[in-house]
CSV table of C-alpha atoms in Angstrom, one decimal:
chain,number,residue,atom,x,y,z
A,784,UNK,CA,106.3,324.7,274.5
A,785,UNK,CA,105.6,321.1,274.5
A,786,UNK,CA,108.3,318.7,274.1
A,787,UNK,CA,107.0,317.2,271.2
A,788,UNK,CA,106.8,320.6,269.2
A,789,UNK,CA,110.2,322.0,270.0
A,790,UNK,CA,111.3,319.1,268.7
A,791,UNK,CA,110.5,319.6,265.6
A,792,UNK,CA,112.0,323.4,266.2
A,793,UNK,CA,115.4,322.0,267.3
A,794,UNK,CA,115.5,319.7,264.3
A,795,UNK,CA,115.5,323.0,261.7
A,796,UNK,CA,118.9,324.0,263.8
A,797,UNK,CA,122.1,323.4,261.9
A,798,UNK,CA,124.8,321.4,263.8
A,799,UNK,CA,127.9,323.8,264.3
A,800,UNK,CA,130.4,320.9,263.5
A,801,UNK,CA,129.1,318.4,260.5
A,802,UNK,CA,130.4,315.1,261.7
A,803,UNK,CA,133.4,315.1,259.4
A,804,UNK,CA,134.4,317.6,260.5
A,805,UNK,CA,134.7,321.6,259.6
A,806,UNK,CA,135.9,321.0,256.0
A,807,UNK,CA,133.6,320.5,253.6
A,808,UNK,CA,131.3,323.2,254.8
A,809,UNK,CA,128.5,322.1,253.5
A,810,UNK,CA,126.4,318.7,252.9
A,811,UNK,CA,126.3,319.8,249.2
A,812,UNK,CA,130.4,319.7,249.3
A,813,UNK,CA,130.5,317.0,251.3
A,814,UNK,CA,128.7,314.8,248.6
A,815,UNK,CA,130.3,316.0,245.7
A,816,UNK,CA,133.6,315.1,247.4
A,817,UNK,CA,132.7,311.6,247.3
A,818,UNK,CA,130.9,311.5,244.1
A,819,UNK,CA,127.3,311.9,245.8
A,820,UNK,CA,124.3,313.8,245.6
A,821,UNK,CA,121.8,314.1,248.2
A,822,UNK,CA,118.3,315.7,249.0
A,823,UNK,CA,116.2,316.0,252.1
A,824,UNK,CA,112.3,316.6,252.5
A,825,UNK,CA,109.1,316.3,254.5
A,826,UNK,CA,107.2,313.1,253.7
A,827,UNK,CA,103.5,313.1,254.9
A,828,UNK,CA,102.5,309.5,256.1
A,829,UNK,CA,98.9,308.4,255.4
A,830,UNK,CA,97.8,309.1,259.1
A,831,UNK,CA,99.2,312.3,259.1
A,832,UNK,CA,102.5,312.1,260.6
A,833,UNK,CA,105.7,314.0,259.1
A,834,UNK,CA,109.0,312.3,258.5
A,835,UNK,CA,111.8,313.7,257.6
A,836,UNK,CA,114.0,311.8,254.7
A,837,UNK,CA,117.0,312.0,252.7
A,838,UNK,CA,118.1,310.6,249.6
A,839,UNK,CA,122.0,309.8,248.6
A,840,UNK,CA,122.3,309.1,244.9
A,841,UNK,CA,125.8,308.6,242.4
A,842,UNK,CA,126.5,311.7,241.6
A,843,UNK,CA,125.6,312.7,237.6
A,844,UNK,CA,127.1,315.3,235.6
A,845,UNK,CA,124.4,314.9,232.8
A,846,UNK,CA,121.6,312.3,232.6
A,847,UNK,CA,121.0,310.8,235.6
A,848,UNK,CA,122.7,307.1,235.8
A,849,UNK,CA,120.3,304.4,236.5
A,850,UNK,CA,120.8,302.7,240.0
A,851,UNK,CA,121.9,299.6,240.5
A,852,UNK,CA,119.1,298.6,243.1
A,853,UNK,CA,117.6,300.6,245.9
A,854,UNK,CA,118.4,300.6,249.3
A,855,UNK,CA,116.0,301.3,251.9
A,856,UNK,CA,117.4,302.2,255.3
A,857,UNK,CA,116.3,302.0,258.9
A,858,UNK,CA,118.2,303.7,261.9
A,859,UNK,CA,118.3,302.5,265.4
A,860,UNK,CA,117.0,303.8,268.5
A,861,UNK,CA,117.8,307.3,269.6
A,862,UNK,CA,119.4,307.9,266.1
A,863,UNK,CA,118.9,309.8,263.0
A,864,UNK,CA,119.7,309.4,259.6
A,865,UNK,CA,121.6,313.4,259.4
A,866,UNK,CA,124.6,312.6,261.3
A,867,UNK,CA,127.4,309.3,261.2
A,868,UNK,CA,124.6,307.2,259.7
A,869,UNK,CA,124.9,309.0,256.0
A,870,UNK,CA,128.4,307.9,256.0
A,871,UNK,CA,127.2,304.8,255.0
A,872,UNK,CA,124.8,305.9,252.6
A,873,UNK,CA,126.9,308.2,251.0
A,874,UNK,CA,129.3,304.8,250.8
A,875,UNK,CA,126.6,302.7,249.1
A,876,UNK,CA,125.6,305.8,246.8
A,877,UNK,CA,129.0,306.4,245.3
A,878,UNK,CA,129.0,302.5,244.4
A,879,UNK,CA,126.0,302.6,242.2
A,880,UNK,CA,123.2,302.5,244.6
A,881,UNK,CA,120.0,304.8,245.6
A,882,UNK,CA,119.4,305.3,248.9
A,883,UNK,CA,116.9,306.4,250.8
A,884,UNK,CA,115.9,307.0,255.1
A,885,UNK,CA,113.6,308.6,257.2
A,886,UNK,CA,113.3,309.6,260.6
A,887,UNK,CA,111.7,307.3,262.9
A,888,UNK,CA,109.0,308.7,264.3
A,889,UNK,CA,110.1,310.6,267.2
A,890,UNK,CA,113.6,310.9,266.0
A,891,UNK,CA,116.0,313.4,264.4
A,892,UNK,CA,113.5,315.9,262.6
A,893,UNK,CA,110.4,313.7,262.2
A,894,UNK,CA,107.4,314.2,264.0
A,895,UNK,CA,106.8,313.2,267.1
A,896,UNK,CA,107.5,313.3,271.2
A,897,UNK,CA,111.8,312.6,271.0
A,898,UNK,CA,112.8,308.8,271.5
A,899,UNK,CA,108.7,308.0,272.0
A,900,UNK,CA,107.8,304.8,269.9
A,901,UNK,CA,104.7,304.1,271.4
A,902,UNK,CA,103.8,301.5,268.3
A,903,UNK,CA,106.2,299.7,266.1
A,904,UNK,CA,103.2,298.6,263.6
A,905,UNK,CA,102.5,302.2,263.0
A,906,UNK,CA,106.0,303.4,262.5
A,907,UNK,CA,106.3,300.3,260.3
A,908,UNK,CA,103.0,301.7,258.2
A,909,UNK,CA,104.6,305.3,258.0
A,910,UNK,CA,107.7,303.8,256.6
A,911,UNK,CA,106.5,301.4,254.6
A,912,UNK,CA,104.1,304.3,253.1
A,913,UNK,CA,107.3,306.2,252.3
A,914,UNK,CA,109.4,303.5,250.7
A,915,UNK,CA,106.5,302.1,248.2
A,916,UNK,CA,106.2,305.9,247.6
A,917,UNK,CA,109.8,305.6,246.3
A,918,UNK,CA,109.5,302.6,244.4
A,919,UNK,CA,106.7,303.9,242.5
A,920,UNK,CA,108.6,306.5,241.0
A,921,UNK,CA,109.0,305.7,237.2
A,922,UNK,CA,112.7,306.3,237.1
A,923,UNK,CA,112.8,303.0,239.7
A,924,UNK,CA,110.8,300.6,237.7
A,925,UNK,CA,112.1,297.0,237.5
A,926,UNK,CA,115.0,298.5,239.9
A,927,UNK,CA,115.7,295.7,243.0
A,928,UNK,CA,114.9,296.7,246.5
A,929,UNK,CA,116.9,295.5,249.6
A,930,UNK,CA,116.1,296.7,253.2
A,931,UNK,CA,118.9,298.0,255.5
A,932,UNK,CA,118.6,298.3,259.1
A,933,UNK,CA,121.1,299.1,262.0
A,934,UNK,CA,120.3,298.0,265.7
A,935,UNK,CA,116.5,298.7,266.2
A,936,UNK,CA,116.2,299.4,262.6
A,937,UNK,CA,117.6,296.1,261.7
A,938,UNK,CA,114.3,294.7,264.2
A,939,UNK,CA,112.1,297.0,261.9
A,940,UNK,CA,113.4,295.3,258.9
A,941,UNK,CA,112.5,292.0,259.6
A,942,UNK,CA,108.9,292.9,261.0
A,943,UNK,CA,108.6,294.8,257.8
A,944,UNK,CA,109.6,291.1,255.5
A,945,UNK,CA,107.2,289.8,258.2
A,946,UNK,CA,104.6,292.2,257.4
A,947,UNK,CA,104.8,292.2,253.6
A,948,UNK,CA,105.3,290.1,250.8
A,949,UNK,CA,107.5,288.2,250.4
A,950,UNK,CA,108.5,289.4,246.6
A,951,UNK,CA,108.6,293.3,247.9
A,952,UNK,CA,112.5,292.8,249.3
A,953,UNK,CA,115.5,291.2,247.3
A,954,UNK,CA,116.9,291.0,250.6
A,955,UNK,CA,118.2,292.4,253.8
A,956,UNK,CA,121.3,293.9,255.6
A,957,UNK,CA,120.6,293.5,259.4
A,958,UNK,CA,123.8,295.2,261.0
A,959,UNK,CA,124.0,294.0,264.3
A,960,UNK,CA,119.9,293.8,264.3
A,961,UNK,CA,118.1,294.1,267.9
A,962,UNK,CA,116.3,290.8,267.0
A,963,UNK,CA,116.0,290.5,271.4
A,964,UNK,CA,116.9,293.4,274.1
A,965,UNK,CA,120.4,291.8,275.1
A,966,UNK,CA,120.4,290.1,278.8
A,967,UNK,CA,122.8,292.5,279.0
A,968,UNK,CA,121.3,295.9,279.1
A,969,UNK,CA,117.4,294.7,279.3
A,970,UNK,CA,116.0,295.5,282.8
A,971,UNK,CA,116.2,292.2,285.4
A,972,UNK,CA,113.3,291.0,286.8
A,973,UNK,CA,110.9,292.4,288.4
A,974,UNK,CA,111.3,295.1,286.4
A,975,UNK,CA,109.9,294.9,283.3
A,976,UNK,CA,106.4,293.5,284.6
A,977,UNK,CA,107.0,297.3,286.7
A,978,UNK,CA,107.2,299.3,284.0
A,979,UNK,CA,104.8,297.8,282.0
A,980,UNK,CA,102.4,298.2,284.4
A,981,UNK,CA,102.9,302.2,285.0
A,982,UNK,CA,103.4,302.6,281.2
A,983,UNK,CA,99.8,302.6,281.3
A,984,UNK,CA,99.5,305.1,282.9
A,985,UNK,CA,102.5,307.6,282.2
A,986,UNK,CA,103.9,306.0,278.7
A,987,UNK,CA,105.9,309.0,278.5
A,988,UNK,CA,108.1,309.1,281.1
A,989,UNK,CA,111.5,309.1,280.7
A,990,UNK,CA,112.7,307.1,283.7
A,991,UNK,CA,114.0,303.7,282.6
A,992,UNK,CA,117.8,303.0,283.5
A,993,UNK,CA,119.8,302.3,281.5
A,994,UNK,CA,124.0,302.2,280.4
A,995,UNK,CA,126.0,304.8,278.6
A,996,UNK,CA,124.7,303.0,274.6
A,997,UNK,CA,127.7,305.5,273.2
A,998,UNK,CA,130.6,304.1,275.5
A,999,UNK,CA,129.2,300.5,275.2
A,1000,UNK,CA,128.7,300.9,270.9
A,1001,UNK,CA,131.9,303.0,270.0
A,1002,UNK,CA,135.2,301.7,270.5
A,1003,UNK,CA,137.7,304.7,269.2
A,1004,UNK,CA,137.5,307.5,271.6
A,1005,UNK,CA,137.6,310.2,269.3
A,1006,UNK,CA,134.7,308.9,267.4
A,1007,UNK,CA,132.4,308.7,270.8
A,1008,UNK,CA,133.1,312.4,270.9
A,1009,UNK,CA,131.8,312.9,267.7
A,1010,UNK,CA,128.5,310.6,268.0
A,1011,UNK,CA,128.3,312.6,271.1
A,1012,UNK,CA,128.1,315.9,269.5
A,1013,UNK,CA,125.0,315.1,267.3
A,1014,UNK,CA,122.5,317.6,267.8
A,1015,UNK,CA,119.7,315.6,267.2
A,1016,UNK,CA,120.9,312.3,269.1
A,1017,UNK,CA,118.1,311.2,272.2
A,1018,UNK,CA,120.7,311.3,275.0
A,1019,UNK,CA,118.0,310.6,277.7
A,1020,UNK,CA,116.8,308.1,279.8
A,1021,UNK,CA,114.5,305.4,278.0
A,1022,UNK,CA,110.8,306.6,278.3
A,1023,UNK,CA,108.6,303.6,279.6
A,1024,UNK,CA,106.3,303.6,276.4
A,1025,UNK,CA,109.2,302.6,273.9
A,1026,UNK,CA,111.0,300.3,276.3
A,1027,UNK,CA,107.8,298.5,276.6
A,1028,UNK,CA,106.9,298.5,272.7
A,1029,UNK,CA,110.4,297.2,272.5
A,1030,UNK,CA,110.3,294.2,274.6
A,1031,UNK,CA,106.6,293.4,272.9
A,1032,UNK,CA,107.8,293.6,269.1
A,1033,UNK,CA,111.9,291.8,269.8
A,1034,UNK,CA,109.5,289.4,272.2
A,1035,UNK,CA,107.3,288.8,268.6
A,1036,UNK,CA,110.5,289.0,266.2
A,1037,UNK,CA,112.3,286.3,268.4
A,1038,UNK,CA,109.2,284.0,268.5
A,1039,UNK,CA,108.8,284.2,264.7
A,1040,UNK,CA,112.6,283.9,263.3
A,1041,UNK,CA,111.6,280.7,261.5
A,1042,UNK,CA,109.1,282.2,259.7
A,1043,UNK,CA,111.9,284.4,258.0
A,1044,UNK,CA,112.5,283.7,254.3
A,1045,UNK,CA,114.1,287.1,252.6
A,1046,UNK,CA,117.6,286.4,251.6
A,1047,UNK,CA,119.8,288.3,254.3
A,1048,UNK,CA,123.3,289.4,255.8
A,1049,UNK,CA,123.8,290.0,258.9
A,1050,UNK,CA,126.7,291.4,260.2
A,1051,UNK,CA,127.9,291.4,264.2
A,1052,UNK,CA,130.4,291.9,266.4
A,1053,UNK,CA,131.5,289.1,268.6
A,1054,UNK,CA,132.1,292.1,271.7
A,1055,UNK,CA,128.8,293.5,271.0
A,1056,UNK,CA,127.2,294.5,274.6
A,1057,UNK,CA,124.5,296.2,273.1
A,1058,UNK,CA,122.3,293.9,271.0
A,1059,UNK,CA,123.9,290.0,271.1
A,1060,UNK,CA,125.5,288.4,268.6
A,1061,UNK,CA,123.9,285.4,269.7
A,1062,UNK,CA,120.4,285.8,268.8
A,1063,UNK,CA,122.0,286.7,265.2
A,1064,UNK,CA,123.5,283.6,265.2
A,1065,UNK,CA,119.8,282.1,266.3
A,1066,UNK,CA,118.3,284.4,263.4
A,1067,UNK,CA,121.1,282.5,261.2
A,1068,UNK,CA,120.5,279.2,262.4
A,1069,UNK,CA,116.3,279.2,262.6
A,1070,UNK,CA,115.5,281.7,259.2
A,1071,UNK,CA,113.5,279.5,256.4
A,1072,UNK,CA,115.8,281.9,254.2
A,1073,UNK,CA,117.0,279.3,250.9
A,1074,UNK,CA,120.3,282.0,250.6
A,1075,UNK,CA,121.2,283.6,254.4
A,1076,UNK,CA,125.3,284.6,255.4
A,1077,UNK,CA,126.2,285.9,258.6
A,1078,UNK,CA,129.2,287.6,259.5
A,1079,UNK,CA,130.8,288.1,263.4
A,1080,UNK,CA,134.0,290.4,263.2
A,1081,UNK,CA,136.3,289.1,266.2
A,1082,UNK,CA,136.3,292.0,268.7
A,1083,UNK,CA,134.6,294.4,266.9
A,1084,UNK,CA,131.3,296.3,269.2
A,1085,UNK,CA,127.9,297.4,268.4
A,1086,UNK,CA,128.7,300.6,266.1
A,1087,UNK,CA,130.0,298.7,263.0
A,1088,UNK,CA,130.1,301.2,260.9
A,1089,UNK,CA,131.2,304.1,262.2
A,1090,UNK,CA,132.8,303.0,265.7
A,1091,UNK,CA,135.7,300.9,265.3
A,1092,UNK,CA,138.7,301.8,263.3
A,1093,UNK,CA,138.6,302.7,259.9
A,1094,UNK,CA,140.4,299.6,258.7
A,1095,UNK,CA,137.6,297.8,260.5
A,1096,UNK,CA,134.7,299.8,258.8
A,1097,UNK,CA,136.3,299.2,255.5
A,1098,UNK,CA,136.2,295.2,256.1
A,1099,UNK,CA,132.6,295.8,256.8
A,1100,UNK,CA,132.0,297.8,254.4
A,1101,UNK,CA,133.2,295.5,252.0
A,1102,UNK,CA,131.6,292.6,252.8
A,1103,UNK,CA,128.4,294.5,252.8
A,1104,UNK,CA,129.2,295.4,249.2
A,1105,UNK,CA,130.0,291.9,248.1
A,1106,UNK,CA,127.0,290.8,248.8
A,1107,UNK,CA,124.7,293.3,247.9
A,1108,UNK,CA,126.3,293.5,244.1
A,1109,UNK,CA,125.9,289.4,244.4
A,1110,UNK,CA,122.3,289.9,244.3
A,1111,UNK,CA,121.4,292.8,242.2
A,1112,UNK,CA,121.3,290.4,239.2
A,1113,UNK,CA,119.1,287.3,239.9
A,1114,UNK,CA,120.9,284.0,239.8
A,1115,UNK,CA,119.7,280.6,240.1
A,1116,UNK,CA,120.5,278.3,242.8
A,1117,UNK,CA,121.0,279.5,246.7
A,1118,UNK,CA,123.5,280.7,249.2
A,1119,UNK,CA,123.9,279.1,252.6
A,1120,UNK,CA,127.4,280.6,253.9
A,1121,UNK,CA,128.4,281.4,257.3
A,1122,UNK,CA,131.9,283.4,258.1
A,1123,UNK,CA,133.7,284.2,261.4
């Protein structure tokens, strides 16, 4: 069967252990616990493509309670919105805000050849069909809308500002965004000229070295186990046709950071080895945005939310929090902060 249909197949699988753990049994339990509920579909993109999305609302024991804004969320590279990256959602839900994520495509149960993202512009058009989908829905009218994007997803939220305008998005959270391949872990010369030149002709290949992103993102060991375990996590090699696609669009984000004007937080951590805190600072320090705040946490690596301690994903949390309920009442005047 070909790769890109048993994809698909593998994605209808239940994992055997949810990533809290073996109690609640179920999703539906899970939510409820903390004051959630969630649903998951099929959403059919204008050029045919299926994503797979989920929703995490406050939870209503009658009329539904109107959301304080909607949150639109974006996952990172390899990733999938069904595993450690709802425990933020399911945060932000159970403090008065709608969320909503898909699949990339090629990632956890979307359609798609796994971890192959050929074309950032149409990944950007499927998702972009499925948010303004949302946002039409009566029940959402006049509602605020912010953007939310980890790693690669945080990349795909700023070329989605870039992209649209500039009154679609109250703002952004860009959690340690990929806004340029870190010096780091990007192939050293020769070698991207190399691969660019045989993605050509074999964009699919999964041959691209590259380090262990789960050691290098999660600091608490226990927690790498459990980001290890997710059955729909891309634990291959990098195929040549998305490491190329990423070089192109971070090359394009990085040329065109002053040309950034959605108000935005951005959130790193100074011992990040995966994306730099560096170029966030760069982002910071270049953005046209009137009202911008960046945040580095002393120490603190590339999985924010979900791979550091839990006193550290509360401070992140928090902060994240602050400044989202800051904005989901328009104020006059503009925010210029920066916070070590």
């Amino acid at each position: 069967m070909p790769d890109g249909e048993r994809h698909e197949e593998e994605g209808a699988a239940a994992p055997d252990v949810n990533f809290w753990g073996e109690l609640p049994a179920t999703e539906a339990e899970y939510y409820a616990a903390h004051g959630v509920e969630g649903e998951s579909s099929y959403f059919t993109a204008p050029g045919g493509r299926r994503l797979f999305t989920r929703a995490w609302r406050p939870r209503s024991d009658g009329a539904p309670p109107r959301a304080r804004a909607l949150v639109f969320m974006v996952h990172g590279y390899g990733n999938d919105i069904s595993w450690t990256f709802q425990s933020t959602a399911v945060f932000l839900a159970r403090s008065g805000f709608a969320c909503f994520a898909a699949d990339l495509p090629g990632h956890g149960r979307s359609h798609g050849l796994r971890a192959f993202v050929p074309d950032i512009d149409s990944a950007i058009a499927d998702l972009l069909a499925f948010f303004r989908s949302v946002r039409r829905r009566e029940e959402h009218a006049g509602l605020p809308c912010f953007l939310f994007g980890e790693s690669m997803g945080g990349a795909i939220c700023l070329l989605i500002h870039l992209r649209t305008p500039p009154e679609e998005w109250a703002g952004a959270v860009l959690v340690a965004p990929m806004c340029k391949i870190s010096d780091r872990i990007r192939p050293p010369w020769p070698l991207p000229q190399i691969l660019t030149f045989v993605a050509r002709f074999a964009p699919t290949l999964a041959i691209v070295p590259t380090a262990d992103l789960i050691e290098k993102s999660v600091k608490v060991p226990a927690k790498r186990l459990i980001a290890a375990r997710n059955p729909m996590r891309y634990n291959g090699r990098p195929r040549l046709g998305t490491v190329v696609e990423l070089l192109r669009a971070t090359d394009e984000l990085g040329a065109r950071l002053g040309e950034v004007t959605v108000p935005f937080l951005v959130v790193h951590g100074s011992a990040d080895e995966v994306t730099d805190p560096a170029i966030s600072r760069a982002l910071y320090d270049a953005a046209a945005s009137e009202d911008k705040t960046i945040k580095i946490y002393d120490g603190m690596l590339h999985s924010l939310l979900f791979g550091e301690p839990d006193e550290n994903i509360e401070r992140v949390r928090a902060d994240i929090l602050a400044w989202l309920n800051e904005r989901c009442t328009p104020r006059e005047g503009s925010f210029l902060t920066i916070q070590d």
